[in-house]
mmCIF file with all atom_site columns, C-alpha atoms in Angstrom:
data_model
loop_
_atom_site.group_PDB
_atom_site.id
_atom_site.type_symbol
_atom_site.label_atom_id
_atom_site.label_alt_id
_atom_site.label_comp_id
_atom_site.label_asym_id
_atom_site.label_entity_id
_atom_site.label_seq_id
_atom_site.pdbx_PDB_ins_code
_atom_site.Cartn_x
_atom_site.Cartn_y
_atom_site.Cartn_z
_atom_site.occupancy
_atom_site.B_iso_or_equiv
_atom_site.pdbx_formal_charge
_atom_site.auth_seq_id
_atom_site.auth_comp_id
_atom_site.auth_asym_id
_atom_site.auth_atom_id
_atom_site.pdbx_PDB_model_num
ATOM 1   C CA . UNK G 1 1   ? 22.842 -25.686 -182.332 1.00 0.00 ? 1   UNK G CA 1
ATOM 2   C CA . UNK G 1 2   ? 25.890 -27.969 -181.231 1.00 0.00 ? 2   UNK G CA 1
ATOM 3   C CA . UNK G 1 3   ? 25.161 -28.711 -177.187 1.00 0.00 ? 3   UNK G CA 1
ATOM 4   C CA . UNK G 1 4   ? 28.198 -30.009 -175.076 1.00 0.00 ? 4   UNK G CA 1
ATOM 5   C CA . UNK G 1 5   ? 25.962 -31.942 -171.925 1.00 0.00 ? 5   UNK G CA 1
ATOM 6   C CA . UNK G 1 6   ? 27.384 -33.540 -169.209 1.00 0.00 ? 6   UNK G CA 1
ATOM 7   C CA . UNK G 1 7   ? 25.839 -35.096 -165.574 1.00 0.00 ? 7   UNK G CA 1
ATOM 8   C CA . UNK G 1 8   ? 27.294 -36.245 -162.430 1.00 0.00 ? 8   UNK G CA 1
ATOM 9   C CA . UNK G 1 9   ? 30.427 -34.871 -162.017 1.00 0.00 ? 9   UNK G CA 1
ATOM 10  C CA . UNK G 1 10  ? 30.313 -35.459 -158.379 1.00 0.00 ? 10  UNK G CA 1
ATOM 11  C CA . UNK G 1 11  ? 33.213 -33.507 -157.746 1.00 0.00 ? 11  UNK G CA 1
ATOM 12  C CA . UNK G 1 12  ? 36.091 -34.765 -160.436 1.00 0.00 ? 12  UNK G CA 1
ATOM 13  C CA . UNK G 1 13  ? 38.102 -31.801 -161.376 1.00 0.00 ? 13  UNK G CA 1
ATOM 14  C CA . UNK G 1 14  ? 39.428 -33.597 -163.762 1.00 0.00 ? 14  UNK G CA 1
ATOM 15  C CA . UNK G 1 15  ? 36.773 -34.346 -165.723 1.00 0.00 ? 15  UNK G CA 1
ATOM 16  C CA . UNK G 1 16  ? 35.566 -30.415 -165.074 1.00 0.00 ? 16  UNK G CA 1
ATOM 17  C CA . UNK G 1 17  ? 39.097 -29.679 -166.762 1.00 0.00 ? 17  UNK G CA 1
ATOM 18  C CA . UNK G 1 18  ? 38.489 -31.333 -170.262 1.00 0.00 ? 18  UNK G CA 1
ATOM 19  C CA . UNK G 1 19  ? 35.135 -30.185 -170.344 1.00 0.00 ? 19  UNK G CA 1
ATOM 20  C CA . UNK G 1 20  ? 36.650 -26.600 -170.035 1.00 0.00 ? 20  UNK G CA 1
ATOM 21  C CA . UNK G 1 21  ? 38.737 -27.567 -173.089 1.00 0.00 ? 21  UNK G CA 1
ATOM 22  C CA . UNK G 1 22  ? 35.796 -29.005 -174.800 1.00 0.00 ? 22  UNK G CA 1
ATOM 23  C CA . UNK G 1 23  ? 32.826 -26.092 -174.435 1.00 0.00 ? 23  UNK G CA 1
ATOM 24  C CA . UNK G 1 24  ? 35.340 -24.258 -176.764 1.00 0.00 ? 24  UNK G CA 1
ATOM 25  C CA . UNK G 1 25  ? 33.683 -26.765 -179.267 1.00 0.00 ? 25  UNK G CA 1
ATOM 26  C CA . UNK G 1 26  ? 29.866 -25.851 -178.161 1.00 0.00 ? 26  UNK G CA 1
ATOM 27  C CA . UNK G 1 27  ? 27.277 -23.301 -178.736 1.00 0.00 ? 27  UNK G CA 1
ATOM 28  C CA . UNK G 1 28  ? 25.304 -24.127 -175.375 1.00 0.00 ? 28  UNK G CA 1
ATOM 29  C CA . UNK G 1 29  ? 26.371 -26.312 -172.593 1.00 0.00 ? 29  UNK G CA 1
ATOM 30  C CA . UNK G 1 30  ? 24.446 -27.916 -170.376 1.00 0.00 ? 30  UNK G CA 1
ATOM 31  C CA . UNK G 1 31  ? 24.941 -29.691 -167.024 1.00 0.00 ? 31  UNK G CA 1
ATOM 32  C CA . UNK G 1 32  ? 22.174 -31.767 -165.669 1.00 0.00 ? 32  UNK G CA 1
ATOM 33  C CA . UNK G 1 33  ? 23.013 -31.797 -161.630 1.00 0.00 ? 33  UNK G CA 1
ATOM 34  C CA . UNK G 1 34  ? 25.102 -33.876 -159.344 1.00 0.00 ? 34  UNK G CA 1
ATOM 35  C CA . UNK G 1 35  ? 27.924 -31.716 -159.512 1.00 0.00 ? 35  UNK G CA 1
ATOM 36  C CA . UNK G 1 36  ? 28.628 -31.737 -155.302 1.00 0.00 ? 36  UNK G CA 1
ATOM 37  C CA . UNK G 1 37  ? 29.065 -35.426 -153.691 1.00 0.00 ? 37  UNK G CA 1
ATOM 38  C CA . UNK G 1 38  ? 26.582 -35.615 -150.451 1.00 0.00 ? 38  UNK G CA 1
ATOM 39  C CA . UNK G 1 39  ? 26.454 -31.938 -150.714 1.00 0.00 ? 39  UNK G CA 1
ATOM 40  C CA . UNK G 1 40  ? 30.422 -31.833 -150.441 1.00 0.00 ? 40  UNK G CA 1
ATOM 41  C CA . UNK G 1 41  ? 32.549 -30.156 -153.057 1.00 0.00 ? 41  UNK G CA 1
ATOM 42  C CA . UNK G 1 42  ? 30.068 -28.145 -154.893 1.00 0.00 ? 42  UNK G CA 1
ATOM 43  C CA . UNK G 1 43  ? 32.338 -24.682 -154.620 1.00 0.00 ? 43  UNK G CA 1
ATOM 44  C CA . UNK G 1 44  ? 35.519 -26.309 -155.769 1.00 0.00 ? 44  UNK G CA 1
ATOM 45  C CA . UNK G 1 45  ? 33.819 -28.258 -158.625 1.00 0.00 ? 45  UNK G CA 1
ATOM 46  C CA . UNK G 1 46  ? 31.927 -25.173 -160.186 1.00 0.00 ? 46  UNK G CA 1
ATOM 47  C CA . UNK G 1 47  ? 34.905 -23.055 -159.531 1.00 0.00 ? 47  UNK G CA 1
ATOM 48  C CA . UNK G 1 48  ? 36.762 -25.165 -161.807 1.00 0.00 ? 48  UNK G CA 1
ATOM 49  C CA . UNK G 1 49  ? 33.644 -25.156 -164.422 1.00 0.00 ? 49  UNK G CA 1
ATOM 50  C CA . UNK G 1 50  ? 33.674 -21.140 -163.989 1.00 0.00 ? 50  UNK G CA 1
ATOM 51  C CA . UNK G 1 51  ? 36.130 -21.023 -166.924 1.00 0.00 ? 51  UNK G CA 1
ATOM 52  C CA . UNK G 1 52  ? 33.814 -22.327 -169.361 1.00 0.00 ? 52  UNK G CA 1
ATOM 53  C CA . UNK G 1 53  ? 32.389 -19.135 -171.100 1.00 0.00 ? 53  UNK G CA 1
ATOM 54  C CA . UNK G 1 54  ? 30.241 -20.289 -173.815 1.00 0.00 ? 54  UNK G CA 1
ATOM 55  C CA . UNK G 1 55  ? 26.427 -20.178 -172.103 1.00 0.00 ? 55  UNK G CA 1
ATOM 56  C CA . UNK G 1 56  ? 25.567 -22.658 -169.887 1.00 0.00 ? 56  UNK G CA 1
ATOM 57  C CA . UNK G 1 57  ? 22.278 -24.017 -168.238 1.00 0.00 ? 57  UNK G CA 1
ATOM 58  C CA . UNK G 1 58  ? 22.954 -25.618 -164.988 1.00 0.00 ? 58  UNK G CA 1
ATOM 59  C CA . UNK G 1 59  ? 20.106 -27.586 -162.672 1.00 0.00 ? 59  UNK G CA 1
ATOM 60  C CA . UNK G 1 60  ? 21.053 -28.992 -159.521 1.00 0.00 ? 60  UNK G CA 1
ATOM 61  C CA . UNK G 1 61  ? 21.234 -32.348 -158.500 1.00 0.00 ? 61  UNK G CA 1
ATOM 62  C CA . UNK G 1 62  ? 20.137 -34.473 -155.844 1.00 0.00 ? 62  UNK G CA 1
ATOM 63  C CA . UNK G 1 63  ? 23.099 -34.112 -154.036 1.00 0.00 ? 63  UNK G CA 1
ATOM 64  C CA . UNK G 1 64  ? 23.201 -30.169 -153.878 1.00 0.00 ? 64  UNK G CA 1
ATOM 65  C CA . UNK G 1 65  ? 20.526 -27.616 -153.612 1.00 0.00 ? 65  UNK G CA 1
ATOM 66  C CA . UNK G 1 66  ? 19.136 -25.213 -155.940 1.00 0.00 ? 66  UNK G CA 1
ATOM 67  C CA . UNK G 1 67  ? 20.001 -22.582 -153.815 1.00 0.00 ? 67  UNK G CA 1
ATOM 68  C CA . UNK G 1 68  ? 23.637 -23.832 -152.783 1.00 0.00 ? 68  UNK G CA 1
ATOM 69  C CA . UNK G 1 69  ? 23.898 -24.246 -156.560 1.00 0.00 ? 69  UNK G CA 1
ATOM 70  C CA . UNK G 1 70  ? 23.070 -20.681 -157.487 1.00 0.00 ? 70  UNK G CA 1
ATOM 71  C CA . UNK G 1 71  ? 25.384 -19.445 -154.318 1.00 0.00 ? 71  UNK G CA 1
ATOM 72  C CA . UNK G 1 72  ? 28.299 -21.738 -156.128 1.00 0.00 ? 72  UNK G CA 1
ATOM 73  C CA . UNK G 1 73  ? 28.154 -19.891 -159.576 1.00 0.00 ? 73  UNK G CA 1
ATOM 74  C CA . UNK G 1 74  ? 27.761 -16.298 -158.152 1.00 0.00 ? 74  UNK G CA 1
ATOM 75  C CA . UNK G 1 75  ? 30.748 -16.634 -155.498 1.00 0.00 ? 75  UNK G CA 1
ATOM 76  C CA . UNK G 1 76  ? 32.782 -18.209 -158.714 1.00 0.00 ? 76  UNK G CA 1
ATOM 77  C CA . UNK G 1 77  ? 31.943 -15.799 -160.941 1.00 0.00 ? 77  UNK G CA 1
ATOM 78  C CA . UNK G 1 78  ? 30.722 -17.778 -163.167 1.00 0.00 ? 78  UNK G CA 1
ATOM 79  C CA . UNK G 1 79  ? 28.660 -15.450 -165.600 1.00 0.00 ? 79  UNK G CA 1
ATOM 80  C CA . UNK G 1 80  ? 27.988 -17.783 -168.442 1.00 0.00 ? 80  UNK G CA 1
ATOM 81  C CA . UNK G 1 81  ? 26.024 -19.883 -166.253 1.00 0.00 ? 81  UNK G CA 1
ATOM 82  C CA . UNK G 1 82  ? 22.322 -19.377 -165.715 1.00 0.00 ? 82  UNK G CA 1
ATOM 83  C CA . UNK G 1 83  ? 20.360 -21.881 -162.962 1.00 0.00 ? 83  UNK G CA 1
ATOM 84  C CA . UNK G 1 84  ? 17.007 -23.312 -163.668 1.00 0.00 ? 84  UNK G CA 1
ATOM 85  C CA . UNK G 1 85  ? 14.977 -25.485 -161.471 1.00 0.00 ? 85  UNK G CA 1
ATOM 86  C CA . UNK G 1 86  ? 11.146 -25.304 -161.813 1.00 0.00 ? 86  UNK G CA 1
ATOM 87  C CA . UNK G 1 87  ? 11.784 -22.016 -164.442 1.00 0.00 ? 87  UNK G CA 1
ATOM 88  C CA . UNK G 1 88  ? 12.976 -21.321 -168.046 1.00 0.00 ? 88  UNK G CA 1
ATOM 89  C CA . UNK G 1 89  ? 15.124 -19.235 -170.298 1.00 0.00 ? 89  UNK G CA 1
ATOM 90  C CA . UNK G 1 90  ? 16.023 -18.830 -173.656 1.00 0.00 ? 90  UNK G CA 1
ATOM 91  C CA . UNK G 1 91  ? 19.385 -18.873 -175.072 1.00 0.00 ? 91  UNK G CA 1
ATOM 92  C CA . UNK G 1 92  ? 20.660 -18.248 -178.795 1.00 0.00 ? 92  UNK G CA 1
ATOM 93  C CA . UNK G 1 93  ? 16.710 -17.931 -179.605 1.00 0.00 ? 93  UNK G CA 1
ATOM 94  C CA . UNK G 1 94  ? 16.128 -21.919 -177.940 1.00 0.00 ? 94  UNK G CA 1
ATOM 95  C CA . UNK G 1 95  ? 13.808 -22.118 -175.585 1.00 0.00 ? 95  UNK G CA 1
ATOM 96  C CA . UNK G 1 96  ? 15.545 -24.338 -172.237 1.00 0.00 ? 96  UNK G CA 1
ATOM 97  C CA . UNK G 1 97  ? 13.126 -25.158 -169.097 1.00 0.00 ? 97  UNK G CA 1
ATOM 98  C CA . UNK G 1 98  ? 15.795 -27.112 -166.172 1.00 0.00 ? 98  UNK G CA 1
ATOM 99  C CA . UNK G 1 99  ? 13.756 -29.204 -163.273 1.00 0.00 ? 99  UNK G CA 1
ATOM 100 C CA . UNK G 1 100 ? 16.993 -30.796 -160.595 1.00 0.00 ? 100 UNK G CA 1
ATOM 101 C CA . UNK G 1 101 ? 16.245 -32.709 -158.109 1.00 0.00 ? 101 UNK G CA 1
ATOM 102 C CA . UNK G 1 102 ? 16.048 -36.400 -157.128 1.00 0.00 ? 102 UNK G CA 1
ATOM 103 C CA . UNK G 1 103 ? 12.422 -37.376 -158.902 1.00 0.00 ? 103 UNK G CA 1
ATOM 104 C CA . UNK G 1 104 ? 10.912 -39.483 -157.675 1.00 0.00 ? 104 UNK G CA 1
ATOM 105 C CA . UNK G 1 105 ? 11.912 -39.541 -153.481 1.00 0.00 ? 105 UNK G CA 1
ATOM 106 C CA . UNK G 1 106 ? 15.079 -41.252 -153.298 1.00 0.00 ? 106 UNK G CA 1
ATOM 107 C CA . UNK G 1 107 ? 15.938 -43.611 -150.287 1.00 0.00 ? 107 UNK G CA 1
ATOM 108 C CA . UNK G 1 108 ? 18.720 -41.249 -149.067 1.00 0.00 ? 108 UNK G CA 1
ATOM 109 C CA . UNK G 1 109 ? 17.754 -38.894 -145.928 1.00 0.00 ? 109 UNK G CA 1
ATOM 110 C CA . UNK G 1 110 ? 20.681 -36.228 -147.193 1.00 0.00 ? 110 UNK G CA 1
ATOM 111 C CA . UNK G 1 111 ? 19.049 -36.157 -151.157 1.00 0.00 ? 111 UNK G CA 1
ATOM 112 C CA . UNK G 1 112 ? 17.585 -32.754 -152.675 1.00 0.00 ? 112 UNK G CA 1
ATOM 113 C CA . UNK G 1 113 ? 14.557 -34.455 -153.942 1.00 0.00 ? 113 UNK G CA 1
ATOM 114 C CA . UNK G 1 114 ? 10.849 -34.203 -155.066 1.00 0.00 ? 114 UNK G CA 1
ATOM 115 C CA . UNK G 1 115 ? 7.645  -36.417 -155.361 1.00 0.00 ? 115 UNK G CA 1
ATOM 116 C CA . UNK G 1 116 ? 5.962  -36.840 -158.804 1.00 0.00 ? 116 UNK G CA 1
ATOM 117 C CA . UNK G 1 117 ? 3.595  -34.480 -157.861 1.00 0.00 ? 117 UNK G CA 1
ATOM 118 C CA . UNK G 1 118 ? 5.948  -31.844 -156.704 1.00 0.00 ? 118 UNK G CA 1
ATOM 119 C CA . UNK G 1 119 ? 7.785  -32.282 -159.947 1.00 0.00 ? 119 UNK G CA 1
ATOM 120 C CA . UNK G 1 120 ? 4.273  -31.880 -162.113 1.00 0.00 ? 120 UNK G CA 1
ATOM 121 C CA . UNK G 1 121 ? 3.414  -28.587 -159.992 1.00 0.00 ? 121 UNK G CA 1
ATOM 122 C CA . UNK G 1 122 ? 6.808  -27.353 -160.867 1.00 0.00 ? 122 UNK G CA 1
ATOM 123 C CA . UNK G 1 123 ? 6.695  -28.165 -164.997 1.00 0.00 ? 123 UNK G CA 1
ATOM 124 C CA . UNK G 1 124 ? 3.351  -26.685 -165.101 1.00 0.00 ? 124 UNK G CA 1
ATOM 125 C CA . UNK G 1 125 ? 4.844  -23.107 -166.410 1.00 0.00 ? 125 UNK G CA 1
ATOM 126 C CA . UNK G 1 126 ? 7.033  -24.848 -169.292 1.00 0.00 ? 126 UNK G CA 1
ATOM 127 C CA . UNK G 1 127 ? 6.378  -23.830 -172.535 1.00 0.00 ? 127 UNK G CA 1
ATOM 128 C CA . UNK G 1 128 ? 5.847  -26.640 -174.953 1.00 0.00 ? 128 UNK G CA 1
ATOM 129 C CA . UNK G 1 129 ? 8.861  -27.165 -177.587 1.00 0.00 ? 129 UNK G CA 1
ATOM 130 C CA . UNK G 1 130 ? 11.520 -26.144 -174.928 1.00 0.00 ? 130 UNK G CA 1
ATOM 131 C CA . UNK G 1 131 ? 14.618 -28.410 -174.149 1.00 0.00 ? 131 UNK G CA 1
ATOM 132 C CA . UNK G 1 132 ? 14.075 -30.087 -171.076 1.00 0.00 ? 132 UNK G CA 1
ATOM 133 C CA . UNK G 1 133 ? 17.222 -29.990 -168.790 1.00 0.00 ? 133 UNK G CA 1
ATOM 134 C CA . UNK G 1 134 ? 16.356 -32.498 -165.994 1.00 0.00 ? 134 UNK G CA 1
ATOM 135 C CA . UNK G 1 135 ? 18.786 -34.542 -163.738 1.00 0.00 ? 135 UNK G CA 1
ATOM 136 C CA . UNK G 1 136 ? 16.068 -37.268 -163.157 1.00 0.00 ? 136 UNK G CA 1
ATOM 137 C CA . UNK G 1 137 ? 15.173 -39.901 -166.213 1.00 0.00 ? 137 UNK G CA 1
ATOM 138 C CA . UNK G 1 138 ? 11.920 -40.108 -167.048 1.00 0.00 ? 138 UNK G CA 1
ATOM 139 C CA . UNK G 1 139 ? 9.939  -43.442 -165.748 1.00 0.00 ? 139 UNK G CA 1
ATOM 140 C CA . UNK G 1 140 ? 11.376 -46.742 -168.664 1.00 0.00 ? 140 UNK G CA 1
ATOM 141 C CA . UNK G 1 141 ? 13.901 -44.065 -170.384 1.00 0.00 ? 141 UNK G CA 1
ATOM 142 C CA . UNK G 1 142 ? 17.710 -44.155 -169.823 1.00 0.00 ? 142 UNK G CA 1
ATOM 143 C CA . UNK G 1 143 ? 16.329 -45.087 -166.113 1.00 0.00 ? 143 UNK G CA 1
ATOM 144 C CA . UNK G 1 144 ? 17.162 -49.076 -165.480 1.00 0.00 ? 144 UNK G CA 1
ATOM 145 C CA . UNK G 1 145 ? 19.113 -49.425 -162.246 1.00 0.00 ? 145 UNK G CA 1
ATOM 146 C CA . UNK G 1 146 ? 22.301 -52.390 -161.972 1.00 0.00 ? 146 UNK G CA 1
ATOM 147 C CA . UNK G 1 147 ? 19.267 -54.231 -160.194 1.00 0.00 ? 147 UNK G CA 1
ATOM 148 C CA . UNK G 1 148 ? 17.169 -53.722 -163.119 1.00 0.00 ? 148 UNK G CA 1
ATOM 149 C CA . UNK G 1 149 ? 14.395 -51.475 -161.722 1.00 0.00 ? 149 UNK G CA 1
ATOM 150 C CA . UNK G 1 150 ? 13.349 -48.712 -163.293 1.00 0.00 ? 150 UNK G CA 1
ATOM 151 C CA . UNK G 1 151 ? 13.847 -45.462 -161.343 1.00 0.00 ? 151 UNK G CA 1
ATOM 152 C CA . UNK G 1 152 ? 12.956 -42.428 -163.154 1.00 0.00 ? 152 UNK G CA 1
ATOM 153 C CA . UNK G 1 153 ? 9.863  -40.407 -162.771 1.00 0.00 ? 153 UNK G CA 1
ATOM 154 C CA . UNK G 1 154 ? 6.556  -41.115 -163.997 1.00 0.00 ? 154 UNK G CA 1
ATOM 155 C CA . UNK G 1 155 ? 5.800  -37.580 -163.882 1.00 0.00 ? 155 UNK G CA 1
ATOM 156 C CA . UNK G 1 156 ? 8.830  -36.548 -166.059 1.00 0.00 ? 156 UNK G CA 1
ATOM 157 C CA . UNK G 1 157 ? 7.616  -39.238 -168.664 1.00 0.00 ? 157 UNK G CA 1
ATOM 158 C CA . UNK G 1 158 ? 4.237  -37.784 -168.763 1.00 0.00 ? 158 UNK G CA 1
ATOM 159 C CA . UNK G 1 159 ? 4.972  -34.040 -168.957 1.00 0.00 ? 159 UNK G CA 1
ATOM 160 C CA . UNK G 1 160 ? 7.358  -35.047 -172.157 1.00 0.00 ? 160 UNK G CA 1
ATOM 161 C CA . UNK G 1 161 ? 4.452  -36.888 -173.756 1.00 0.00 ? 161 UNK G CA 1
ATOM 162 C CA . UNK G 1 162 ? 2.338  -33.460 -173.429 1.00 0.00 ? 162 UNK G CA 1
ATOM 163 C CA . UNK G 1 163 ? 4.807  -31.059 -174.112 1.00 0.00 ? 163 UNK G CA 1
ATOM 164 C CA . UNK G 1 164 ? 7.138  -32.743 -176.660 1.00 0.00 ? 164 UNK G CA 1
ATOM 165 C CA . UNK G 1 165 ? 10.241 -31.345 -176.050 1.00 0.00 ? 165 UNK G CA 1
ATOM 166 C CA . UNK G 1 166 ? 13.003 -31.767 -179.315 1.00 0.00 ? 166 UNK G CA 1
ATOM 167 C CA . UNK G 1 167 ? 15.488 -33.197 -176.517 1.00 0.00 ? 167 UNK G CA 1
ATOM 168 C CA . UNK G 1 168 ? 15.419 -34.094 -173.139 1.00 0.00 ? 168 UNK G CA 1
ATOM 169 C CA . UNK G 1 169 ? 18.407 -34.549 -170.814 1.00 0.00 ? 169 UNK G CA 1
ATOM 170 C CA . UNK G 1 170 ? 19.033 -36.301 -167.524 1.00 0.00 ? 170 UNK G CA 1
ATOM 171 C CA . UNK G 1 171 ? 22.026 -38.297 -165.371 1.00 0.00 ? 171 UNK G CA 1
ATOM 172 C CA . UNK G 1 172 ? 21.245 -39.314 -161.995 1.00 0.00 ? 172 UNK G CA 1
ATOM 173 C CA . UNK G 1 173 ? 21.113 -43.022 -162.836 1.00 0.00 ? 173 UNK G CA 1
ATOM 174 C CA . UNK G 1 174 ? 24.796 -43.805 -163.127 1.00 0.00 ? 174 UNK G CA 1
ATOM 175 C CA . UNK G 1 175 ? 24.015 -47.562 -164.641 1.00 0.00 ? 175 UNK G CA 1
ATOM 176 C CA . UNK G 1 176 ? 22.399 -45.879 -167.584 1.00 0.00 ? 176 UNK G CA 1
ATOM 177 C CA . UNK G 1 177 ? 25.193 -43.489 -167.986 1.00 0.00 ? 177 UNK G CA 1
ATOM 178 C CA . UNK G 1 178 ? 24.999 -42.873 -171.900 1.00 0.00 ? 178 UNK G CA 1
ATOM 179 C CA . UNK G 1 179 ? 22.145 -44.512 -172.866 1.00 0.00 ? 179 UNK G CA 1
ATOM 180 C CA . UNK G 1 180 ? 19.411 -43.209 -175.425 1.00 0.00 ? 180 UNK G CA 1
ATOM 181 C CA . UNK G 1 181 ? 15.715 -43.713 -175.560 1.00 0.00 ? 181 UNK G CA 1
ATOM 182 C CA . UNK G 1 182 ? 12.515 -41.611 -177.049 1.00 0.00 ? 182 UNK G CA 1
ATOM 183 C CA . UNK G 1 183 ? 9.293  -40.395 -176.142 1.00 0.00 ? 183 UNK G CA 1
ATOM 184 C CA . UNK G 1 184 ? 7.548  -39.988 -179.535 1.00 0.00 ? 184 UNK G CA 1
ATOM 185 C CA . UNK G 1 185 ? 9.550  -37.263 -181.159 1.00 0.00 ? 185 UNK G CA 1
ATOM 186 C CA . UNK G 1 186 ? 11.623 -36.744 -178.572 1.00 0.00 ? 186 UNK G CA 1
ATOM 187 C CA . UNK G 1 187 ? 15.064 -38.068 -177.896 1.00 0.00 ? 187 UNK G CA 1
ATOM 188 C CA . UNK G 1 188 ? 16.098 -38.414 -174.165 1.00 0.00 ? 188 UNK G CA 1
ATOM 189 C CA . UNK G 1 189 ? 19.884 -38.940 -173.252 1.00 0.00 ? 189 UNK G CA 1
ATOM 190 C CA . UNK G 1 190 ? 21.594 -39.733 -169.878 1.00 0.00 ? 190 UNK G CA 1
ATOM 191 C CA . UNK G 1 191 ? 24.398 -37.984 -170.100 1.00 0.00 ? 191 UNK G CA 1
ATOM 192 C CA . UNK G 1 192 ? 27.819 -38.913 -167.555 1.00 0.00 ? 192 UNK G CA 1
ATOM 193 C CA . UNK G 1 193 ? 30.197 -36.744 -166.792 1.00 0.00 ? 193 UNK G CA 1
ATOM 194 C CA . UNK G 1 194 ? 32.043 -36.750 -170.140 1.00 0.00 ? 194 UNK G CA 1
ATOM 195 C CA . UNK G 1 195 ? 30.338 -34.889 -171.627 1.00 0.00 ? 195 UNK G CA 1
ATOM 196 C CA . UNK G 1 196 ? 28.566 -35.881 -175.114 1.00 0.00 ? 196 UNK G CA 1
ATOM 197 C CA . UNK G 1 197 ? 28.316 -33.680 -178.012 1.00 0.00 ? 197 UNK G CA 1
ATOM 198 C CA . UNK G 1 198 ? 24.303 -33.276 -179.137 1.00 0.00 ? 198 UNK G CA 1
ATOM 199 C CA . UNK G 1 199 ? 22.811 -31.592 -181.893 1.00 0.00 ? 199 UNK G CA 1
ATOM 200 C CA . UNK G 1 200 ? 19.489 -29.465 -182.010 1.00 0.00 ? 200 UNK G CA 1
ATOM 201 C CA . UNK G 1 201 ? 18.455 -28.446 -185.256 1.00 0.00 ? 201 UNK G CA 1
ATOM 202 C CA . UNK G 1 202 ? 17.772 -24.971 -185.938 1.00 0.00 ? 202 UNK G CA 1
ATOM 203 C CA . UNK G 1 203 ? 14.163 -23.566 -185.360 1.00 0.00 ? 203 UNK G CA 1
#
């Protein structure tokens, strides 16, 4: 399975454009939140992604809602495109479970966010194996701040040691925009917003 994944578009319909012109080249995409700026934009930005047809997995960001997301796609139109926070689906016989959200509780009173423990409560239900499709890195992964913190979610990092996902995405941490790391088997990518090509073997 070729995946086309992308994060943090933040509202650049230019960048929405080629990756249009790109999904032609995918068998799944995937976009892992931030697609509104301060919850600004989101209808305009996924109105532009609407023309992508091939199926798509979509979890919010921290700087839209899950709901406002889900409103976004059905007012576009945009069939291809199925919404997952805190639930799964399977597509082309892969198994894809999508958690959005800032994780852990970011310092911004406007952010669509959870705690660690909200985030735990709400990957209890994924089945082990599945793609994870997260906008928050996991705590040390793809995470490190321009400060050099780490800022991903210990919680995230834990439920990919127990459930060992072949591929886990995220974006949310713009500093570690394309950056790879792995937990055990599994490889975890922060994505950007242009998009990166990622391969999932078969079965």
């Amino acid at each position: 399975m070729r995946m086309l994944a992308f994060s943090d578009l933040h509202t650049d319909l230019d960048r929405a454009a080629r990756l249009v012109e790109m999904s032609s080249d995918a068998d799944v995409v995937i976009g892992a939140g931030d697609f509104a700026s301060v919850h600004s934009g989101l209808d305009e930005t996924i109105g532009a992604l609407a023309a992508i047809t091939t199926p798509t997995v979509v979890v919010p960001g921290n700087n839209e809602t899950a709901d406002a997301l889900r409103e976004a796609c059905a007012s576009a139109g945009w069939e291809a495109a199925t919404v997952l926070h805190g639930e799964g689906a399977e597509i082309a016989g892969t198994d894809f479970f999508g958690l959005g959200a800032g994780i852990p509780v970011t310092p911004w009173d406007w952010s669509f966010d959870l705690s660690d423990a909200e985030a735990e409560a709400a990957l209890a239900p994924c089945p082990e194996g599945a793609v994870l499709v997260l906008h928050s890195p996991p705590k040390g992964h793809c995470d490190l701040s321009g400060g050099g913190d780490h800022l991903g979610s210990e919680a995230l990092a834990a439920a990919i040691e127990r459930l060992r996902p072949p591929l886990a995405v995220c974006g949310h941490i713009h500093e570690s925009w394309g950056e790879r790391s792995r937990i055990g088997s599994t490889e975890i990518a922060n994505l950007g917003p242009d998009g990166a090509f990622l391969e999932l073997a078969d079965g």
